[in-house]
Coordinates of C-alpha atoms in Angstrom, one line a residue:
X1 CA -6.8 28.3 115.9
X2 CA -9.1 28.5 112.8
X3 CA -10.4 25.0 112.4
X4 CA -8.5 22.8 109.6
X5 CA -10.1 21.4 106.7
X6 CA -9.0 17.9 105.8
X7 CA -7.2 18.8 102.6
X8 CA -4.9 21.5 104.8
X9 CA -4.0 18.7 107.2
X10 CA -0.4 18.5 105.8
X11 CA 2.6 15.8 107.5
X12 CA 3.6 17.6 111.0
X13 CA 0.3 19.4 111.2
X14 CA -0.8 20.2 114.9
X15 CA -4.3 20.0 115.4
X16 CA -5.8 21.8 118.4
X17 CA -9.4 21.7 118.6
X18 CA -10.0 20.4 114.8
X19 CA -13.6 19.7 114.4
X20 CA -14.6 16.5 112.1
X21 CA -17.0 14.4 111.0
X22 CA -16.5 10.7 112.3
X23 CA -17.2 9.0 109.0
X24 CA -16.3 5.4 109.9
X25 CA -14.8 3.7 112.8
X26 CA -13.9 0.4 115.0
X27 CA -12.1 -1.1 117.7
X28 CA -9.0 -3.0 116.9
X29 CA -5.9 -4.3 119.8
X30 CA -2.3 -3.8 118.8
X31 CA 0.0 -7.1 118.9
X32 CA 0.4 -6.3 122.9
X33 CA -3.2 -6.6 123.4
X34 CA -4.0 -3.2 124.0
X35 CA -7.3 -1.9 122.4
X36 CA -6.9 1.8 119.9
X37 CA -9.7 3.1 117.7
X38 CA -9.2 2.9 113.8
X39 CA -11.2 5.8 112.4
X40 CA -11.8 7.7 109.0
X41 CA -12.0 11.7 109.8
X42 CA -13.5 13.9 107.3
X43 CA -15.0 17.3 106.2
X44 CA -16.4 18.9 102.5
X45 CA -12.7 18.8 101.6
X46 CA -12.0 14.6 101.8
X47 CA -11.6 11.9 104.4
X48 CA -8.2 11.2 106.7
X49 CA -7.6 8.2 108.2
X50 CA -7.1 8.6 112.3
X51 CA -5.6 6.7 115.1
X52 CA -6.1 7.1 119.0
X53 CA -3.7 4.5 121.0
X54 CA -4.8 3.5 124.2
X55 CA -8.0 4.4 123.8
X56 CA -10.6 3.9 126.7
X57 CA -14.4 2.9 126.9
X58 CA -15.1 5.9 128.0
X59 CA -14.3 7.7 125.1
X60 CA -15.5 4.7 122.9
X61 CA -18.7 4.5 124.5
X62 CA -19.8 8.2 123.3
X63 CA -18.7 7.9 119.8
X64 CA -21.5 7.3 117.0
X65 CA -20.9 7.4 113.1
X66 CA -22.0 10.0 111.3
X67 CA -21.4 12.4 114.4
X68 CA -18.8 15.4 115.3
X69 CA -15.7 15.0 117.0
X70 CA -13.3 17.1 118.9
X71 CA -10.1 16.4 118.1
X72 CA -6.4 17.2 119.6
X73 CA -3.5 15.7 118.1
X74 CA -0.8 15.6 115.1
X75 CA -0.4 14.2 111.6
X76 CA 2.4 11.7 111.1
X77 CA 3.6 9.8 107.8
X78 CA 2.2 5.6 107.6
X79 CA 3.8 4.0 106.5
X80 CA 7.0 5.8 106.6
X81 CA 8.0 6.4 103.7
X82 CA 5.1 6.2 102.1
X83 CA 3.6 10.2 101.8
X84 CA 0.5 8.8 103.2
X85 CA -0.8 10.8 105.9
X86 CA -2.7 9.5 109.5
X87 CA -3.6 11.8 112.7
X88 CA -2.4 10.5 115.6
X89 CA -5.1 11.4 118.1
X90 CA -4.1 12.8 121.3
X91 CA -7.4 13.6 122.8
X92 CA -11.1 12.8 121.3
X93 CA -14.7 14.5 122.2
X94 CA -18.1 14.7 120.9
X95 CA -19.4 17.2 120.1
X96 CA -23.2 18.5 118.3
X97 CA -22.8 19.5 114.7
X98 CA -25.9 21.9 113.7
X99 CA -24.8 22.6 110.5
X100 CA -23.3 20.0 108.3
X101 CA -22.6 22.2 105.3
X102 CA -18.6 22.1 106.4
X103 CA -19.1 18.7 106.4
X104 CA -20.6 17.2 103.8
X105 CA -18.9 18.0 100.6
X106 CA -21.4 19.8 97.7
X107 CA -21.8 19.4 93.7
X108 CA -19.3 21.9 92.0
X109 CA -22.4 23.7 89.6
X110 CA -24.7 25.7 91.1
X111 CA -28.2 23.6 92.0
X112 CA -30.7 26.1 90.5
X113 CA -28.3 25.9 87.8
X114 CA -29.0 22.0 87.6
X115 CA -32.5 22.0 88.4
X116 CA -33.2 24.5 85.0
X117 CA -30.6 22.0 83.5
X118 CA -32.7 19.0 84.4
X119 CA -36.4 20.6 83.3
X120 CA -35.3 21.5 80.2
X121 CA -33.9 18.2 79.0
X122 CA -37.5 16.6 80.2
X123 CA -39.0 18.9 77.7
X124 CA -37.0 18.0 74.9
X125 CA -37.6 14.2 74.6
X126 CA -39.6 13.8 71.6
X127 CA -40.0 10.1 72.4
X128 CA -43.9 10.1 73.9
X129 CA -43.3 6.7 75.3
X130 CA -39.8 8.4 77.4
X131 CA -41.0 11.1 77.7
X132 CA -44.0 10.0 79.6
X133 CA -41.7 8.2 81.2
X134 CA -39.2 10.7 82.6
X135 CA -42.1 12.9 83.4
X136 CA -43.9 10.1 85.4
X137 CA -41.0 9.6 87.3
X138 CA -39.6 13.1 88.0
X139 CA -43.0 14.3 88.8
X140 CA -43.0 12.7 91.9
X141 CA -41.6 15.4 94.4
X142 CA -39.9 12.8 97.0
X143 CA -38.0 11.1 93.7
X144 CA -37.5 14.9 92.4
X145 CA -36.0 15.4 96.1
X146 CA -34.0 12.4 96.2
X147 CA -32.9 12.6 93.3
X148 CA -31.6 15.9 93.3
X149 CA -29.5 15.6 96.3
X150 CA -28.1 11.9 96.6
X151 CA -24.5 11.3 95.8
X152 CA -23.0 9.7 92.6
X153 CA -20.1 7.7 95.0
X154 CA -18.8 7.4 98.4
X155 CA -15.6 8.1 97.3
X156 CA -14.2 7.6 93.7
X157 CA -16.4 10.6 91.9
X158 CA -18.9 12.8 92.4
X159 CA -19.0 11.9 96.6
X160 CA -21.2 14.5 97.1
X161 CA -24.3 16.3 97.8
X162 CA -26.1 17.0 94.3
X163 CA -23.5 14.5 92.8
X164 CA -26.2 12.3 91.1
X165 CA -27.4 14.8 89.3
X166 CA -24.1 16.7 88.5
X167 CA -22.8 13.4 87.0
X168 CA -25.8 12.0 85.1
X169 CA -25.9 16.1 83.3
X170 CA -22.3 15.6 82.2
X171 CA -23.2 12.1 81.2
X172 CA -26.4 13.1 79.4
X173 CA -24.1 16.4 77.3
X174 CA -21.2 13.6 76.2
X175 CA -24.6 11.1 75.3
X176 CA -25.8 14.3 73.2
X177 CA -22.4 15.0 71.9
X178 CA -22.5 11.8 70.5
X179 CA -25.9 11.8 68.6
X180 CA -24.6 15.1 66.8
X181 CA -21.6 12.7 65.8
X182 CA -23.4 9.3 65.0
X183 CA -26.8 10.1 64.0
X184 CA -27.7 6.4 63.8
X185 CA -27.9 6.7 67.8
X186 CA -31.3 6.9 69.1
X187 CA -30.5 10.8 70.7
X188 CA -34.2 10.2 72.8
X189 CA -33.5 6.6 74.1
X190 CA -29.6 7.1 74.6
X191 CA -30.3 10.5 76.5
X192 CA -33.3 8.9 79.3
X193 CA -30.8 6.0 79.7
X194 CA -27.8 8.8 80.6
X195 CA -30.3 10.4 82.8
X196 CA -31.3 7.0 84.7
X197 CA -28.4 5.4 84.0
X198 CA -27.4 5.5 88.2
X199 CA -30.8 6.1 89.6
X200 CA -30.1 3.3 91.7
X201 CA -28.0 5.4 93.7
X202 CA -30.4 6.9 95.6
X203 CA -30.8 3.9 97.3
X204 CA -28.1 2.4 97.0
X205 CA -26.0 5.8 99.3
X206 CA -26.8 7.9 102.2
X207 CA -27.1 11.7 101.8
X208 CA -26.2 12.2 105.5
X209 CA -25.2 12.8 108.3
X210 CA -22.3 11.3 106.4
X211 CA -22.2 9.2 102.8
X212 CA -22.4 5.6 102.8
X213 CA -23.9 2.4 102.0
X214 CA -27.3 1.7 102.7
X215 CA -28.2 -2.0 103.4
X216 CA -30.0 -2.4 99.7
X217 CA -26.6 -0.7 97.9
X218 CA -25.1 -3.8 99.7
X219 CA -27.5 -6.4 98.9
X220 CA -28.2 -5.3 95.8
X221 CA -26.0 -2.6 93.8
X222 CA -27.0 0.1 92.3
X223 CA -27.1 -1.5 88.4
X224 CA -29.9 -3.8 89.6
X225 CA -31.6 -1.6 91.9
X226 CA -31.8 0.9 88.9
X227 CA -33.4 -1.2 86.5
X228 CA -36.0 -2.1 89.5
X229 CA -36.8 1.3 90.0
X230 CA -37.2 1.7 85.6
X231 CA -39.2 -1.3 85.6
X232 CA -41.9 0.1 88.4
X233 CA -41.9 3.0 87.0
X234 CA -42.4 1.4 83.6
X235 CA -45.4 -0.5 85.0
X236 CA -47.0 2.2 85.9
X237 CA -47.5 3.7 82.3
X238 CA -50.3 1.6 79.4
X239 CA -48.4 0.6 76.3
X240 CA -44.6 1.2 76.8
X241 CA -43.3 -1.1 74.0
X242 CA -41.6 -4.1 75.1
X243 CA -38.2 -3.5 72.9
X244 CA -38.2 0.0 74.2
X245 CA -38.3 -1.5 77.9
X246 CA -35.4 -4.5 77.0
X247 CA -33.0 -1.8 75.4
X248 CA -33.9 0.8 78.0
X249 CA -32.9 -1.4 80.9
X250 CA -30.2 -3.4 79.4
X251 CA -28.3 0.4 78.9
X252 CA -28.6 0.8 82.6
X253 CA -27.9 -2.9 83.4
X254 CA -25.2 -2.3 81.3
X255 CA -23.4 0.6 81.9
X256 CA -20.4 -0.8 84.0
X257 CA -19.0 -2.4 80.3
X258 CA -17.4 -5.3 81.6
X259 CA -17.9 -7.9 84.8
X260 CA -14.5 -6.8 86.5
X261 CA -15.9 -3.2 87.2
X262 CA -19.4 -4.9 88.1
X263 CA -21.2 -4.9 84.8
X264 CA -23.5 -8.1 85.2
X265 CA -23.6 -7.9 81.0
X266 CA -21.6 -6.5 78.5
X267 CA -23.0 -3.5 76.1
X268 CA -24.9 -5.6 73.9
X269 CA -26.4 -2.4 71.5
X270 CA -24.8 0.5 70.1
X271 CA -26.7 3.1 72.9
X272 CA -25.5 0.9 75.5
X273 CA -22.0 0.7 74.1
X274 CA -22.4 5.3 74.0
X275 CA -23.6 5.2 77.4
X276 CA -21.0 3.0 79.1
X277 CA -17.9 5.1 77.9
X278 CA -20.0 8.7 78.3
X279 CA -20.0 7.4 82.1
X280 CA -16.4 5.8 82.1
X281 CA -15.0 9.4 80.4
X282 CA -17.2 11.6 82.9
X283 CA -16.4 9.8 86.2
X284 CA -12.7 9.5 85.1
X285 CA -11.8 13.0 84.9
X286 CA -14.1 13.8 87.7
X287 CA -12.5 11.0 89.9
X288 CA -8.8 12.5 88.9
X289 CA -10.2 15.9 89.7
X290 CA -11.4 14.6 93.2
X291 CA -8.3 12.8 93.9
X292 CA -6.2 15.3 93.8
X293 CA -8.7 18.2 95.5
X294 CA -7.9 15.5 98.4
X295 CA -4.6 16.1 98.4
X296 CA -2.3 18.5 100.9
X297 CA -1.7 21.7 98.6
X298 CA 2.6 20.9 99.5
X299 CA 2.1 17.2 98.6
X300 CA 4.1 17.5 95.1
X301 CA 3.4 16.7 91.7
X302 CA 2.3 13.4 92.5
X303 CA -0.4 12.2 94.6
X304 CA -0.8 9.1 96.3
X305 CA -2.2 5.9 94.8
X306 CA -5.2 6.3 92.8
X307 CA -7.3 3.1 93.5
X308 CA -10.2 4.3 90.6
X309 CA -7.5 5.1 88.4
X310 CA -4.8 2.3 89.8
X311 CA -2.0 4.6 89.6
X312 CA -0.4 7.6 91.1
X313 CA -1.4 11.1 89.5
X314 CA 0.3 13.8 88.1
X315 CA -0.4 17.3 89.1
X316 CA 1.8 19.6 88.1
X317 CA 2.6 22.9 90.2
X318 CA 1.0 26.5 88.0
X319 CA 3.2 29.5 88.4
X320 CA 2.0 32.4 87.2
X321 CA 3.6 33.4 83.8
X322 CA 5.8 37.0 84.5
X323 CA 4.8 39.1 82.4
X324 CA 7.8 41.6 81.2
X325 CA 7.7 45.4 79.6
X326 CA 9.9 48.1 78.3
X327 CA 6.5 50.3 77.4
X328 CA 5.8 52.5 80.6
X329 CA 2.5 52.4 81.9
X330 CA -0.3 54.5 81.0
X331 CA -2.1 56.3 83.7
X332 CA -5.3 56.2 83.7

């Protein structure tokens, strides 16, 4: 039997020897006091919750987050009537994964294409201070490699290898469009802020063998981390204008828009307002698409509840149109 992908696991599916990444796991006890394993299994197509009832210490002593596991079991609906999938594990064996290509999602866009777009972007900044800042940051090979590989999230949108670069470039393009429509915007400042708005995610998330928070990500968060990264780079340059520094750091710090969305300060400059909405637009649309992609194909027109968008999402079934014609086919 071919190894199933997570997005192919429908309610009622029997899994025999399926290999998955153990993204999360913990032990709990039933009301009767019996131990059981709570786990999240993952591959490049998504994640699924799993339970292993009456698990033994022999099994759990071998488990390691981010490692591979071979599973026998079945997909059940839990809670009943919810339409939510849960994999009931009958047998679990740790296995080595030599190639994580099938287990970690990757950006939809080609990496080389995105790198070329980034180089073009860096060469197009006219403000000498902002140009020097970006050249200083991205000429560091370790910085550029980490920025290129980092995810933009753990789950909601662009939660994949290369997701940070993919999302940042999309926000840059939206901000460039806004600059064309509203020449009052400082294009170079807005584009620079768009490219760097999520730079803190370089240190907030791990990029393998599973996507997870780092200690810095949990304790500092990516907004504050991004400001610290940008400030250190500015400190390495001579003569960077204080007002330009303040406006750039403000845009990074305020890009979530509101305190309830995690922003420590609301946008107070024109560029910060534009950046917030461009970021929210790209994240929301990609978050919708990513949520739909994680759903089973036979799940119907409505998805499960999206925590990001706070509702179920509608994805109508698309049927190919049948073309009817009375004309005879020309044989060439």
